[in-house]
Short mmCIF file of C-alpha atoms in Angstrom, two decimals:
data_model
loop_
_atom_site.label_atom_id
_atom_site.label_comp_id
_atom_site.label_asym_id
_atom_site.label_seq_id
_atom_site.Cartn_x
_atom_site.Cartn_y
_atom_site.Cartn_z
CA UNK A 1 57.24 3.87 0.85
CA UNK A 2 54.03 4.88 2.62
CA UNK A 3 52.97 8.84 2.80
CA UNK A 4 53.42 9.85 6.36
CA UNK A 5 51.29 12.43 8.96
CA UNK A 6 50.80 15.82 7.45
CA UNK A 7 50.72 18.19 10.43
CA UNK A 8 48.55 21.12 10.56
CA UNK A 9 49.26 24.44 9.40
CA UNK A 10 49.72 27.32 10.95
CA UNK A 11 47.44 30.19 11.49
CA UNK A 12 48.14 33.72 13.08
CA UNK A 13 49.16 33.70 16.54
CA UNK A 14 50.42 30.62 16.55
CA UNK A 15 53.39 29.89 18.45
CA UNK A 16 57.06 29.02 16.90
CA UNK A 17 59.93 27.46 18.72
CA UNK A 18 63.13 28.21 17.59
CA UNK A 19 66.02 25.61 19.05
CA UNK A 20 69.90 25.27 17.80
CA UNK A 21 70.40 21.79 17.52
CA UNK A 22 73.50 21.90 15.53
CA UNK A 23 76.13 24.44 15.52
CA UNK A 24 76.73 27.85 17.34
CA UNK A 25 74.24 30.68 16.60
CA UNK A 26 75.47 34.13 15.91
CA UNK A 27 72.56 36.04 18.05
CA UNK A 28 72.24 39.11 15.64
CA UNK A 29 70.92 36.76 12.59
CA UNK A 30 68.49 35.36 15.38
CA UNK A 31 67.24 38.36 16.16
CA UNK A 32 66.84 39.27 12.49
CA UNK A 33 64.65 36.03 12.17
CA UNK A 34 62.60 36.05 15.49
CA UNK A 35 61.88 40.08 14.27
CA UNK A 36 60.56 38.23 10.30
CA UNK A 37 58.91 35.60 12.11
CA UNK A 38 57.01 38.44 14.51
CA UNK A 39 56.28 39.81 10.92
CA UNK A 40 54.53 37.05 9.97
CA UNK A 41 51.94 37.53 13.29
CA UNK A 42 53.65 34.46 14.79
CA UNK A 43 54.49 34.21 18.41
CA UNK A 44 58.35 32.98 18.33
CA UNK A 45 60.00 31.90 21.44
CA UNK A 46 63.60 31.01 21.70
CA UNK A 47 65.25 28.25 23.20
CA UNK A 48 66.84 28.31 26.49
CA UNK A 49 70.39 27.26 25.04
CA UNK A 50 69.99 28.48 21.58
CA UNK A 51 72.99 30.97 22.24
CA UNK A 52 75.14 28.35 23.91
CA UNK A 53 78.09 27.66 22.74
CA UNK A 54 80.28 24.48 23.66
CA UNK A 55 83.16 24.92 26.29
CA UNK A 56 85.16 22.15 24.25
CA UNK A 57 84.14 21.86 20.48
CA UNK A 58 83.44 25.30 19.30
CA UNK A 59 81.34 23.53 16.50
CA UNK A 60 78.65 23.12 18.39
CA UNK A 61 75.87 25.10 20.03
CA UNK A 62 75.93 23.92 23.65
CA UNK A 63 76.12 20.26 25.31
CA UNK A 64 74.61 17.41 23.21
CA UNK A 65 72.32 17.04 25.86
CA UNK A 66 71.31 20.74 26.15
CA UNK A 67 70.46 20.89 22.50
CA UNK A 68 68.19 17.82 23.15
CA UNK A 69 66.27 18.88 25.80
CA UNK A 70 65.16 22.41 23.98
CA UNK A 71 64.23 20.51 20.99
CA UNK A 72 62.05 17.72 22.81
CA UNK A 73 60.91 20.29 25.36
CA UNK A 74 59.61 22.34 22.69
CA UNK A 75 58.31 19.59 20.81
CA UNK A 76 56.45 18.40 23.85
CA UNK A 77 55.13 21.98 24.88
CA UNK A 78 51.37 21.41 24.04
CA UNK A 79 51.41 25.27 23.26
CA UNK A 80 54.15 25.11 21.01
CA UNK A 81 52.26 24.44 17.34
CA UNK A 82 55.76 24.71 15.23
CA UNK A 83 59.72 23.99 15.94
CA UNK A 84 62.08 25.67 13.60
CA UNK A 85 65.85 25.00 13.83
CA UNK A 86 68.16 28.00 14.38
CA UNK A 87 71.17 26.60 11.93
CA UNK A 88 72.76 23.61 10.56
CA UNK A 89 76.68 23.24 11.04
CA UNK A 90 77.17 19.55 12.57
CA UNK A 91 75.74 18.43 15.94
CA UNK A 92 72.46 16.41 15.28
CA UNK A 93 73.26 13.47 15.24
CA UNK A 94 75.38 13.67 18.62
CA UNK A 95 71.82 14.20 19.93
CA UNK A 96 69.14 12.72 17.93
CA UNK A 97 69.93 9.25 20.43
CA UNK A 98 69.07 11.68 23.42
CA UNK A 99 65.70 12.35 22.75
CA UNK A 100 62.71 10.43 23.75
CA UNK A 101 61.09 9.35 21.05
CA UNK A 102 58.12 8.00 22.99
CA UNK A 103 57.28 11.57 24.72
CA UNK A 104 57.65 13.37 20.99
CA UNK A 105 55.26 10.70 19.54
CA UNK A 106 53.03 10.93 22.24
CA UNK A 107 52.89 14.91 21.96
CA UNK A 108 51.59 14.28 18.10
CA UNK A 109 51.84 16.50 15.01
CA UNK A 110 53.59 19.31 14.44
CA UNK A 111 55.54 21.30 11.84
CA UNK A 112 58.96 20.91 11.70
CA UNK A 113 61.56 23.33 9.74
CA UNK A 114 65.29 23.05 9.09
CA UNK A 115 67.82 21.63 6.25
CA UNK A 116 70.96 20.93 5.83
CA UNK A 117 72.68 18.69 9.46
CA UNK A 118 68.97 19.03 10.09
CA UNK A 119 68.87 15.75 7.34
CA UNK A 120 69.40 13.80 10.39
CA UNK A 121 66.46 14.72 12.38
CA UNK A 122 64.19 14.70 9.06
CA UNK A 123 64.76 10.85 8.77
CA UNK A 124 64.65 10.34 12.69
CA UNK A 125 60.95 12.22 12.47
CA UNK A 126 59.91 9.56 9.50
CA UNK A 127 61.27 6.73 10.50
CA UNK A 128 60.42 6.91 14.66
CA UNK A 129 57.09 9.54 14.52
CA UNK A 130 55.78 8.60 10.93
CA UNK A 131 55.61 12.53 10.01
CA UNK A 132 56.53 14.50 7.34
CA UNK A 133 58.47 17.67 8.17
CA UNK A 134 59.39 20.64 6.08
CA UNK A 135 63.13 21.08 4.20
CA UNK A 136 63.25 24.84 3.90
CA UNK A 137 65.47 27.85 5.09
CA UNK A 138 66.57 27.84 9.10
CA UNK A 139 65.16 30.86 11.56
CA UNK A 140 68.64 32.46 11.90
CA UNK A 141 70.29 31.32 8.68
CA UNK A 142 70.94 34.47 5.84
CA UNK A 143 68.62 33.07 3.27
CA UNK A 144 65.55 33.13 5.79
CA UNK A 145 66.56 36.60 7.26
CA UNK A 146 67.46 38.35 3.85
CA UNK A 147 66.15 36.35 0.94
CA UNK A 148 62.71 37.50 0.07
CA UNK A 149 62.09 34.18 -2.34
CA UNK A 150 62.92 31.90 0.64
CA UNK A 151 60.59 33.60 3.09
CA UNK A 152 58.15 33.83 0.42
CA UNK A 153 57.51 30.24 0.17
CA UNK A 154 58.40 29.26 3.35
CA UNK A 155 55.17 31.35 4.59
CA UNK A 156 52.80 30.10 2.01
CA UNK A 157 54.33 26.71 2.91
CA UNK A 158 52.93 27.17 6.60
CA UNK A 159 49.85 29.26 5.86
CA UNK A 160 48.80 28.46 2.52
CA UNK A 161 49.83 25.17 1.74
CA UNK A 162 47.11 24.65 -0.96
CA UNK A 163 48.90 27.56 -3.21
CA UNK A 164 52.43 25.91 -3.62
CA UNK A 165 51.17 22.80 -4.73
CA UNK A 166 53.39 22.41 -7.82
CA UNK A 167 57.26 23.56 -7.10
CA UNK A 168 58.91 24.71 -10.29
CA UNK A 169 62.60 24.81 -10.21
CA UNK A 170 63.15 26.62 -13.42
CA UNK A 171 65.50 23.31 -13.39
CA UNK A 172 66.31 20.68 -16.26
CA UNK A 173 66.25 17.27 -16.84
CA UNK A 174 69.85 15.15 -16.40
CA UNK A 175 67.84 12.12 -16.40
CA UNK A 176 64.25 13.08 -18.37
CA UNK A 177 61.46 11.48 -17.64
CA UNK A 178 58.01 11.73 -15.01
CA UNK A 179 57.72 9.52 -11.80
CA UNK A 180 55.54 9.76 -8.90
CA UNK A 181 56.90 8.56 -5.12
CA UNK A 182 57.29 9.54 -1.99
CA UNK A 183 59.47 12.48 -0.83
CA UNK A 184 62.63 12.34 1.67
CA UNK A 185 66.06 13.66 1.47
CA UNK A 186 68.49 16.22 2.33
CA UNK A 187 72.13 16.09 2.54
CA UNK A 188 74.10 13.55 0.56
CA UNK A 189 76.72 13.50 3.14
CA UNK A 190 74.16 13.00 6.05
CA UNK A 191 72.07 10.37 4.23
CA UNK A 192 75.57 8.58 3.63
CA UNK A 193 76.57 8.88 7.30
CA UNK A 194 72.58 7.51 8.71
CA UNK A 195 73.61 4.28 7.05
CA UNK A 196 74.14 1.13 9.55
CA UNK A 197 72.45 3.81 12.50
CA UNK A 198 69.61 2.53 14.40
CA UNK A 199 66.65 3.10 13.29
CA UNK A 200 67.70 4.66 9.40
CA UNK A 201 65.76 4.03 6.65
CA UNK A 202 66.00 0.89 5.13
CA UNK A 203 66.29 1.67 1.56
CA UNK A 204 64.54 4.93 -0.43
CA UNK A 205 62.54 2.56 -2.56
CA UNK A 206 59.51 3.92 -3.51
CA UNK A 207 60.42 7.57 -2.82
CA UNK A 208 61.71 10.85 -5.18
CA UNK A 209 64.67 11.17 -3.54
CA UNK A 210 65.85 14.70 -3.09
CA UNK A 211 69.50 15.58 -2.87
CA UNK A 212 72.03 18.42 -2.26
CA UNK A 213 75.04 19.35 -0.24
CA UNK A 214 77.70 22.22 0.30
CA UNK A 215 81.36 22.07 1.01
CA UNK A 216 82.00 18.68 -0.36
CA UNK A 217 84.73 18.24 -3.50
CA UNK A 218 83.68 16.12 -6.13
CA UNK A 219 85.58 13.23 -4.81
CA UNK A 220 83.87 13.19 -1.81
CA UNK A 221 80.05 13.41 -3.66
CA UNK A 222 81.41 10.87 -5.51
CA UNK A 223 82.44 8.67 -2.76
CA UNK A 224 78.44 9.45 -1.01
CA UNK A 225 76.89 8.58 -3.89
CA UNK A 226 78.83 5.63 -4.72
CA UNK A 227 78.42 4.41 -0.71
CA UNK A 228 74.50 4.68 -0.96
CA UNK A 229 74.43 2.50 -4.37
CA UNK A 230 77.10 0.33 -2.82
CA UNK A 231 74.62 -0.25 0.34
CA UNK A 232 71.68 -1.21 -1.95
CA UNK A 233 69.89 2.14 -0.29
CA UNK A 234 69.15 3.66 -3.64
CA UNK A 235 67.43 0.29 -4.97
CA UNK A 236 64.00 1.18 -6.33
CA UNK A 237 64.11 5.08 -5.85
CA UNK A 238 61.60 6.41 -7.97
CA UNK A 239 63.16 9.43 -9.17
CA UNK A 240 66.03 12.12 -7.91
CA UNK A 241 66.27 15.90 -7.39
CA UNK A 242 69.20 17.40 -7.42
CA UNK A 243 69.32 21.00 -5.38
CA UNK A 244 72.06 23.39 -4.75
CA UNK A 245 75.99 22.17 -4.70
CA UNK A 246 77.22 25.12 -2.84
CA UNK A 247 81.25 25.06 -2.73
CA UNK A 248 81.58 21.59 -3.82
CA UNK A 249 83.50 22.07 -6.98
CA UNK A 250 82.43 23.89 -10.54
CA UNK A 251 79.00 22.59 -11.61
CA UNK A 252 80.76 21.97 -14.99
CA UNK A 253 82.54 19.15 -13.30
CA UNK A 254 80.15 17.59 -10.90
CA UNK A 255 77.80 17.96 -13.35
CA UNK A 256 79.33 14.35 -15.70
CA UNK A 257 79.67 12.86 -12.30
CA UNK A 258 75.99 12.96 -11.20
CA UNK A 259 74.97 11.57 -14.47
CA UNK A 260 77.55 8.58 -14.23
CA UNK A 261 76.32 7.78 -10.69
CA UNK A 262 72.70 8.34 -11.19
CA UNK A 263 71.81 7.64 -14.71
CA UNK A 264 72.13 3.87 -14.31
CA UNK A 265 68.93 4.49 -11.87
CA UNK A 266 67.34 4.26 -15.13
CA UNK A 267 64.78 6.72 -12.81
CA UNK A 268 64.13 10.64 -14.00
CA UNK A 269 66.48 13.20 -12.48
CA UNK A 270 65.85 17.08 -12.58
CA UNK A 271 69.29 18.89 -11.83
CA UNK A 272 69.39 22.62 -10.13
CA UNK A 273 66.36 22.41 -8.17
CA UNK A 274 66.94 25.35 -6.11
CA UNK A 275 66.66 23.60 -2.66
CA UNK A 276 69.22 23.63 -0.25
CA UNK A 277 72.33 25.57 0.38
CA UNK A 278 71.15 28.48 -2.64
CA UNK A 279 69.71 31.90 -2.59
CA UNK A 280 66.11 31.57 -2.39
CA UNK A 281 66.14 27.74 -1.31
CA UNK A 282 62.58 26.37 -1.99
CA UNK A 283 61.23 24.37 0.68
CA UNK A 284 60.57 21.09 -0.31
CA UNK A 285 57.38 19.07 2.17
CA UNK A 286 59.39 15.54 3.16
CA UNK A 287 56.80 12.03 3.40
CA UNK A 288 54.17 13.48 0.76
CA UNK A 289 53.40 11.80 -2.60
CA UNK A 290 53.80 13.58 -5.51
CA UNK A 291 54.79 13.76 -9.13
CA UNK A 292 58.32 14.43 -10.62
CA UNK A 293 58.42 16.01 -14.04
CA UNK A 294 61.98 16.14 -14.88
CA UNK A 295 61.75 17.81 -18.33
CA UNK A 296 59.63 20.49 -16.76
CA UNK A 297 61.18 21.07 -13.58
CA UNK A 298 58.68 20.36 -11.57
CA UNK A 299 57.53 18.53 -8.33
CA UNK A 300 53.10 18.61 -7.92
CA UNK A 301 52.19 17.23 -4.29
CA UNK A 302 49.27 15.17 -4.39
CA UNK A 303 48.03 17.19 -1.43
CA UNK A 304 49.20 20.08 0.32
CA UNK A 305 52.33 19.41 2.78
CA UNK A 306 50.16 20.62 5.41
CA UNK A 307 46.25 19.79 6.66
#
């Protein structure tokens, strides 16, 4: 697994879009976050549809193909230096297909925020643009507007890059151990559901694979984890990460069944990482190299996650 394109950081003034490819976006948390991003000296700018909600499936913000053209609008809008995602919920992968890949390759670099449903579009950017993108809290999502940990990091993330080098988790080891790879991840259900789509990874060989979810009952992280080893896709992962589990079961029980399913790895794994769906989610730089120490809790980037 190959490092992919850092893109460049941001600097006052510059200019955020904020687009709601996923689900429905309650407009007084996007408010809240366009008014923290402002905070920050940055020049936020919604998208056109990033109130819309669909006439049909209330699950989703808008038409499959309206969420598409804000996101590759934005991303093609040579003014536009960052693209943060509004929410999660479901939705991206309806329009990941709908975007052209070509026009967002040709528009180069940029810095690219979200989690969660967002897992889809983080392995469409590596796989189709060779860049690495940012998993860290969403512009109208609680944690970004209320959580001063999150926004914390997130900033020095963009800004700073250079002075959150090492991410420490305050985490243990499951699985102890050091390895150094290549980071990707997101959502166990997602990264189960990318398999057999065009264009998905291959395999995470070679990467520190980092992994969390919400809503899911044991059974069903069980049944993810046991589909990726099933598929080969978690032959010659490097190491694993293990974030929040949000309302997927007491961690006293999900606990025995991440060892069972990832301990034959034979590959360190650091548990409660404090990524994902968790008060004061870390964000975590996606396509960087870097060093896992599980018995520390730590993850050191080689280089900062952006230029």
């Amino acid at each position: 697994m190959k490092e992919l394109t850092r893109p460049v950081r941001l600097a006052p003034g510059a200019r955020v879009a904020v687009v709601a490819t996923s689900g429905p976006v309650p407009e007084e948390r996007l408010q809240a976050g366009l008014d923290v991003l402002r905070g920050w000296d940055l020049d936020p700018v919604a998208g056109p549809h990033v109130l819309d909600r669909h006439g049909e499936f209330g699950y989703l913000a808008g038409t499959d193909a309206d969420r598409a053209a804000d996101l590759q609008n934005a991303w093609c809008d040579p003014s536009v230096d960052a693209v943060l995602c509004a929410r999660g919920g479901y939705g991206a992968q309806r329009m990941a297909d709908l975007l052209d890949w070509e026009a967002m390759r040709a528009a180069g670099p940029k810095v690219f925020v979200g989690f969660s449903d967002l897992t889809v579009l983080h392995e469409a950017f590596a796989t189709r643009l060779g860049l690495a993108t940012l998993h860290g809290p969403m512009a109208a999502g609680i944690d970004f507007v209320k959580n001063e940990r999150a926004q914390t990091h997130l900033r020095a993330t963009l800004f700073a890059p250079e002075t959150v080098r090492t991410l420490a988790s305050g985490g243990g080891a499951l699985v102890p151990g050091r390895a150094r790879g290549v980071t990707l991840g997101g959502c166990l259900s997602l990264l189960a559901a990318e398999l057999g789509t065009p264009h998905a990874r291959p395999s995470a060989r070679g990467g520190l694979l980092c992994l969390e979810d919400v809503g899911e009952e044991p059974y069903a992280v069980d049944r993810c984890l046991t589909q990726l080893l099933r598929a080969g896709w978690l032959e010659g992962v490097r190491g694993v990460l293990l974030g929040s589990w949000e309302r997927c079961g007491p961690y006293e029980r999900l606990r025995p069944l991440l060892a069972d399913r990832l301990g034959a790895l034979g590959v360190p794994v650091v548990e409660e990482f404090g990524f994902g769906h968790c008060d004061g989610a870390l964000t975590v730089p996606f396509g960087v190299a870097a060093e896992l120490d599980a018995a520390a809790g730590t993850l050191t980037l080689d280089e900062p996650a952006l230029r």
